[in-house]
Amino acid sequence: MMSSQIDDDRRMSTRSLPRIGAIEGVDPAVLERGRVSTPSAPLPPKPQEVRPPVRPPTWFVKTTAAVTGILLALFVSIHMIGNIKVYAGPESFNSYAHWLRVVGYPLLPEMSLLWVVRFVMAGAIIAHIWSTLLIRHRGAKHRGKQRSPLLRAGSIISRLMLITGLVLMVFIIIHILDLTTGHMNGTFLSPTAEQSFAYENLINSFSRPLFAVIYAFSMLALAAHLIHGLWLVAADLGVTGRRTRAVWRIAAYIVGIAVAAINMSIPLAVQIGVLA
């Protein structure tokens, strides 16, 4: 009898509990399992990492490298065409050099064209160096310290772009001091208002074997730099067509080899006596 009374009391106690949900602020699922507690607050979402935009944007840097590369390639190509006039003799070559100094005169001051070209090319060189080095830095940063062999450049020419660029920078300085200002040419003849001595200065410079070798070696670096540089222009400007890229590659080889070969022939012709 005593145990029966205890069981009845337990059942009555259970029926007297409020139904699920009757207590405010109580999680029904917890109450059903016999534990009364307030629902835990949801965890706040993790804030997404917002990276600041890259300045300047990569597309702008690549476009700068491509446009300045095209300008520099056009300049060396036109310069090469002018150099061919040396084979026509001193009168033809000196007349061409003198015309560059006085073109536009008297409407424009003398040497206006030369100074415009010099400023444009100087700006193009600075922008080209800045953009290509920035692209190289960002690429190395994204690759990290451990570089996969699959990410290495695919050709020797592409791996030597930095070296050939440095060689060309040194050559530009030497070339200016040799044939423009005459500081590295002891027999340099300064031009006058009526005449240029570009032919004589060129012959005197390339008659020195060291300067002939420096010029020829620099032209090899120029050929390698032009070939791969013009090929990179296609990628930087978003050229994706297979046939277009194939034609572009052929054109890069033609321009690079032609410019270097024609320019290299001049010191060789001086050394063997064809030009004197």
Short mmCIF file of C-alpha atoms in Angstrom, two decimals:
data_model
loop_
_atom_site.label_atom_id
_atom_site.label_comp_id
_atom_site.label_asym_id
_atom_site.label_seq_id
_atom_site.Cartn_x
_atom_site.Cartn_y
_atom_site.Cartn_z
CA MET A 1 0.00 0.00 0.00
CA MET A 2 2.77 2.38 0.89
CA SER A 3 4.58 1.89 -2.47
CA SER A 4 1.34 2.34 -4.39
CA GLN A 5 0.73 5.66 -2.66
CA ILE A 6 4.24 6.84 -3.56
CA ASP A 7 3.72 5.97 -7.23
CA ASP A 8 0.44 7.91 -7.29
CA ASP A 9 2.16 10.93 -5.79
CA ARG A 10 4.88 10.80 -8.48
CA ARG A 11 2.31 10.63 -11.27
CA MET A 12 0.40 13.57 -9.85
CA SER A 13 3.62 15.55 -9.62
CA THR A 14 4.40 14.88 -13.26
CA ARG A 15 0.92 15.96 -14.41
CA SER A 16 1.24 19.20 -12.47
CA LEU A 17 4.28 20.33 -14.55
CA PRO A 18 3.46 22.97 -17.13
CA ARG A 19 3.28 21.91 -20.72
CA ILE A 20 6.17 22.45 -23.06
CA GLY A 21 6.34 26.03 -24.07
CA ALA A 22 4.32 27.36 -21.17
CA ILE A 23 7.39 28.83 -19.50
CA GLU A 24 8.70 31.88 -21.23
CA GLY A 25 12.31 31.92 -22.27
CA VAL A 26 12.70 28.14 -22.03
CA ASP A 27 13.96 26.08 -24.91
CA PRO A 28 11.21 23.45 -25.57
CA ALA A 29 13.71 20.83 -26.69
CA VAL A 30 15.70 21.24 -23.50
CA LEU A 31 12.57 21.16 -21.34
CA GLU A 32 11.46 17.95 -23.03
CA ARG A 33 14.79 16.35 -22.06
CA GLY A 34 14.27 17.37 -18.44
CA ARG A 35 16.59 20.41 -18.35
CA VAL A 36 15.20 23.89 -18.04
CA SER A 37 17.45 26.49 -19.56
CA THR A 38 17.30 29.52 -21.78
CA PRO A 39 18.29 29.07 -25.42
CA SER A 40 21.89 29.98 -26.10
CA ALA A 41 22.42 33.01 -28.32
CA PRO A 42 23.69 32.16 -31.83
CA LEU A 43 27.36 32.81 -32.45
CA PRO A 44 28.01 35.97 -34.47
CA PRO A 45 29.17 35.28 -38.01
CA LYS A 46 32.88 35.58 -38.56
CA PRO A 47 33.67 38.81 -40.36
CA GLN A 48 35.00 38.16 -43.85
CA GLU A 49 38.48 39.45 -44.50
CA VAL A 50 38.23 42.38 -46.85
CA ARG A 51 41.45 42.93 -48.71
CA PRO A 52 42.17 46.45 -49.87
CA PRO A 53 42.30 46.83 -53.65
CA VAL A 54 45.72 46.58 -55.21
CA ARG A 55 47.04 49.95 -56.31
CA PRO A 56 47.77 50.39 -59.11
CA PRO A 57 45.68 47.54 -60.52
CA THR A 58 47.52 44.77 -62.29
CA TRP A 59 45.72 45.34 -65.58
CA PHE A 60 46.99 48.93 -65.62
CA VAL A 61 50.57 47.85 -64.88
CA LYS A 62 50.51 45.20 -67.62
CA THR A 63 49.02 47.64 -70.12
CA THR A 64 51.75 50.15 -69.26
CA ALA A 65 54.42 47.51 -69.84
CA ALA A 66 52.87 46.53 -73.16
CA VAL A 67 52.37 50.06 -74.52
CA THR A 68 55.84 51.25 -73.50
CA GLY A 69 57.33 48.06 -74.91
CA ILE A 70 55.68 48.74 -78.26
CA LEU A 71 56.98 52.33 -78.24
CA LEU A 72 60.52 51.20 -77.53
CA ALA A 73 60.32 48.49 -80.20
CA LEU A 74 59.13 51.08 -82.74
CA PHE A 75 61.98 53.38 -81.77
CA VAL A 76 64.73 50.79 -82.21
CA SER A 77 63.15 49.68 -85.50
CA ILE A 78 63.09 53.24 -86.89
CA HIS A 79 66.60 53.83 -85.53
CA MET A 80 67.76 50.70 -87.34
CA ILE A 81 66.27 51.97 -90.63
CA GLY A 82 68.18 55.22 -90.18
CA ASN A 83 71.39 53.31 -89.47
CA ILE A 84 71.13 51.54 -92.84
CA LYS A 85 71.88 54.89 -94.51
CA VAL A 86 75.48 54.52 -93.36
CA TYR A 87 75.99 52.07 -96.26
CA ALA A 88 75.06 54.86 -98.69
CA GLY A 89 78.16 56.80 -97.68
CA PRO A 90 79.10 59.75 -95.49
CA GLU A 91 77.09 62.34 -97.40
CA SER A 92 73.82 60.42 -97.15
CA PHE A 93 74.27 59.51 -93.50
CA ASN A 94 75.38 63.00 -92.45
CA SER A 95 72.51 64.60 -94.37
CA TYR A 96 70.06 62.33 -92.56
CA ALA A 97 71.59 63.19 -89.16
CA HIS A 98 71.51 66.90 -89.97
CA TRP A 99 67.88 66.70 -91.08
CA LEU A 100 66.95 65.20 -87.68
CA ARG A 101 68.43 68.27 -86.01
CA VAL A 102 66.68 70.93 -88.15
CA VAL A 103 63.36 69.28 -89.08
CA GLY A 104 60.53 71.78 -88.55
CA TYR A 105 62.86 74.79 -88.59
CA PRO A 106 62.19 77.76 -88.78
CA LEU A 107 58.64 77.08 -87.61
CA LEU A 108 60.09 75.20 -84.65
CA PRO A 109 63.45 75.64 -82.95
CA GLU A 110 66.31 73.45 -84.08
CA MET A 111 66.48 69.97 -82.55
CA SER A 112 62.80 70.15 -81.56
CA LEU A 113 62.09 66.69 -82.94
CA LEU A 114 65.15 65.20 -81.28
CA TRP A 115 64.25 66.59 -77.87
CA VAL A 116 60.62 65.47 -78.15
CA VAL A 117 61.78 61.96 -79.04
CA ARG A 118 64.31 61.98 -76.21
CA PHE A 119 61.75 62.99 -73.60
CA VAL A 120 59.18 60.49 -74.85
CA MET A 121 61.70 57.65 -74.94
CA ALA A 122 63.08 58.56 -71.50
CA GLY A 123 59.55 58.49 -70.06
CA ALA A 124 58.82 55.21 -71.84
CA ILE A 125 61.99 53.61 -70.47
CA ILE A 126 61.22 54.72 -66.90
CA ALA A 127 57.60 53.54 -67.12
CA HIS A 128 58.68 50.26 -68.73
CA ILE A 129 61.22 49.51 -66.01
CA TRP A 130 58.72 50.41 -63.27
CA SER A 131 55.89 48.32 -64.68
CA THR A 132 57.95 45.22 -65.54
CA LEU A 133 59.69 45.16 -62.16
CA LEU A 134 56.34 45.59 -60.38
CA ILE A 135 54.84 42.71 -62.34
CA ARG A 136 57.87 40.58 -61.49
CA HIS A 137 57.59 41.52 -57.78
CA ARG A 138 53.88 40.72 -57.59
CA GLY A 139 54.40 37.40 -59.34
CA ALA A 140 57.14 36.38 -56.90
CA LYS A 141 54.98 37.48 -53.95
CA HIS A 142 52.02 35.36 -55.02
CA ARG A 143 54.20 32.32 -55.71
CA GLY A 144 55.69 32.43 -52.24
CA LYS A 145 59.07 31.16 -51.11
CA GLN A 146 58.64 27.65 -52.46
CA ARG A 147 58.42 27.85 -56.23
CA SER A 148 57.12 24.88 -58.14
CA PRO A 149 59.22 23.74 -61.11
CA LEU A 150 56.07 24.03 -63.22
CA LEU A 151 56.00 27.80 -62.61
CA ARG A 152 59.48 28.41 -63.98
CA ALA A 153 59.90 30.26 -67.24
CA GLY A 154 59.71 28.00 -70.24
CA SER A 155 62.72 29.23 -72.24
CA ILE A 156 66.20 30.58 -71.70
CA ILE A 157 65.24 33.88 -73.35
CA SER A 158 62.37 34.41 -70.91
CA ARG A 159 64.60 33.63 -67.92
CA LEU A 160 67.16 36.19 -69.09
CA MET A 161 64.75 39.11 -69.49
CA LEU A 162 66.02 40.88 -66.37
CA ILE A 163 69.67 40.38 -67.38
CA THR A 164 69.15 41.51 -70.97
CA GLY A 165 67.27 44.54 -69.69
CA LEU A 166 70.19 45.50 -67.45
CA VAL A 167 72.62 45.02 -70.35
CA LEU A 168 70.55 47.33 -72.52
CA MET A 169 70.42 49.99 -69.81
CA VAL A 170 74.22 50.01 -69.55
CA PHE A 171 74.49 50.06 -73.34
CA ILE A 172 72.16 53.07 -73.65
CA ILE A 173 74.36 55.05 -71.27
CA ILE A 174 77.55 54.08 -73.12
CA HIS A 175 75.96 54.76 -76.51
CA ILE A 176 74.86 58.26 -75.49
CA LEU A 177 78.26 59.12 -74.03
CA ASP A 178 79.96 57.76 -77.14
CA LEU A 179 77.97 59.00 -80.13
CA THR A 180 75.73 61.75 -78.71
CA THR A 181 77.83 63.73 -76.25
CA GLY A 182 81.26 62.41 -77.24
CA HIS A 183 82.52 61.98 -73.67
CA MET A 184 83.69 58.43 -74.43
CA ASN A 185 84.96 59.21 -77.94
CA GLY A 186 88.25 61.06 -78.03
CA THR A 187 87.90 61.88 -81.75
CA PHE A 188 84.32 63.10 -81.50
CA LEU A 189 83.39 65.92 -83.90
CA SER A 190 80.59 68.18 -82.69
CA PRO A 191 77.93 69.06 -85.28
CA THR A 192 77.61 72.62 -86.57
CA ALA A 193 74.64 74.64 -87.75
CA GLU A 194 75.30 73.58 -91.34
CA GLN A 195 76.83 70.10 -91.08
CA SER A 196 76.77 66.89 -89.09
CA PHE A 197 79.67 64.52 -88.60
CA ALA A 198 77.64 61.47 -87.59
CA TYR A 199 79.36 59.22 -90.15
CA GLU A 200 82.86 60.15 -89.01
CA ASN A 201 81.96 59.73 -85.35
CA LEU A 202 80.43 56.31 -85.99
CA ILE A 203 83.47 55.09 -87.94
CA ASN A 204 85.86 56.38 -85.28
CA SER A 205 83.86 54.66 -82.54
CA PHE A 206 83.54 51.26 -84.21
CA SER A 207 87.18 51.31 -85.29
CA ARG A 208 87.94 50.51 -81.64
CA PRO A 209 87.54 46.74 -81.20
CA LEU A 210 86.25 47.07 -77.63
CA PHE A 211 83.37 49.35 -78.60
CA ALA A 212 82.58 47.19 -81.63
CA VAL A 213 82.31 44.13 -79.37
CA ILE A 214 80.22 46.02 -76.80
CA TYR A 215 77.81 47.14 -79.52
CA ALA A 216 77.53 43.65 -81.04
CA PHE A 217 76.99 41.99 -77.66
CA SER A 218 74.33 44.56 -76.78
CA MET A 219 72.52 43.82 -80.03
CA LEU A 220 72.33 40.14 -79.05
CA ALA A 221 70.74 41.20 -75.77
CA LEU A 222 68.38 43.47 -77.70
CA ALA A 223 67.31 40.62 -79.99
CA ALA A 224 66.50 38.35 -77.04
CA HIS A 225 64.68 41.13 -75.20
CA LEU A 226 62.63 42.09 -78.26
CA ILE A 227 61.65 38.52 -79.12
CA HIS A 228 60.28 37.66 -75.70
CA GLY A 229 59.11 41.20 -74.91
CA LEU A 230 56.95 41.46 -78.01
CA TRP A 231 55.56 38.01 -77.26
CA LEU A 232 54.59 39.17 -73.76
CA VAL A 233 52.79 42.15 -75.28
CA ALA A 234 50.25 39.74 -76.76
CA ALA A 235 49.56 38.25 -73.34
CA ASP A 236 49.42 41.62 -71.58
CA LEU A 237 46.94 43.00 -74.10
CA GLY A 238 44.70 39.92 -73.84
CA VAL A 239 45.35 38.36 -77.25
CA THR A 240 43.96 34.82 -76.99
CA GLY A 241 43.40 33.67 -80.57
CA ARG A 242 45.67 30.75 -81.46
CA ARG A 243 46.39 31.94 -85.00
CA THR A 244 46.88 35.55 -83.90
CA ARG A 245 49.33 34.52 -81.21
CA ALA A 246 51.22 32.34 -83.69
CA VAL A 247 51.54 35.24 -86.13
CA TRP A 248 52.54 37.55 -83.29
CA ARG A 249 55.30 35.15 -82.23
CA ILE A 250 56.67 34.98 -85.77
CA ALA A 251 56.60 38.78 -86.02
CA ALA A 252 58.48 39.06 -82.71
CA TYR A 253 61.25 36.81 -84.01
CA ILE A 254 61.44 38.69 -87.31
CA VAL A 255 61.68 42.11 -85.64
CA GLY A 256 64.16 41.01 -83.00
CA ILE A 257 66.49 39.20 -85.38
CA ALA A 258 66.28 41.85 -88.14
CA VAL A 259 67.01 44.79 -85.84
CA ALA A 260 69.93 43.02 -84.17
CA ALA A 261 71.43 41.61 -87.38
CA ILE A 262 71.37 44.90 -89.31
CA ASN A 263 72.80 46.87 -86.40
CA MET A 264 75.49 44.26 -85.74
CA SER A 265 76.57 44.39 -89.37
CA ILE A 266 77.74 48.02 -89.01
CA PRO A 267 80.60 47.51 -86.49
CA LEU A 268 81.53 44.33 -88.35
CA ALA A 269 81.70 46.26 -91.64
CA VAL A 270 83.91 48.87 -89.98
CA GLN A 271 86.24 46.26 -88.55
CA ILE A 272 86.73 44.46 -91.88
CA GLY A 273 87.12 47.71 -93.83
CA VAL A 274 83.87 47.77 -95.78
CA LEU A 275 82.99 51.05 -94.09
CA ALA A 276 85.81 53.56 -93.60
#
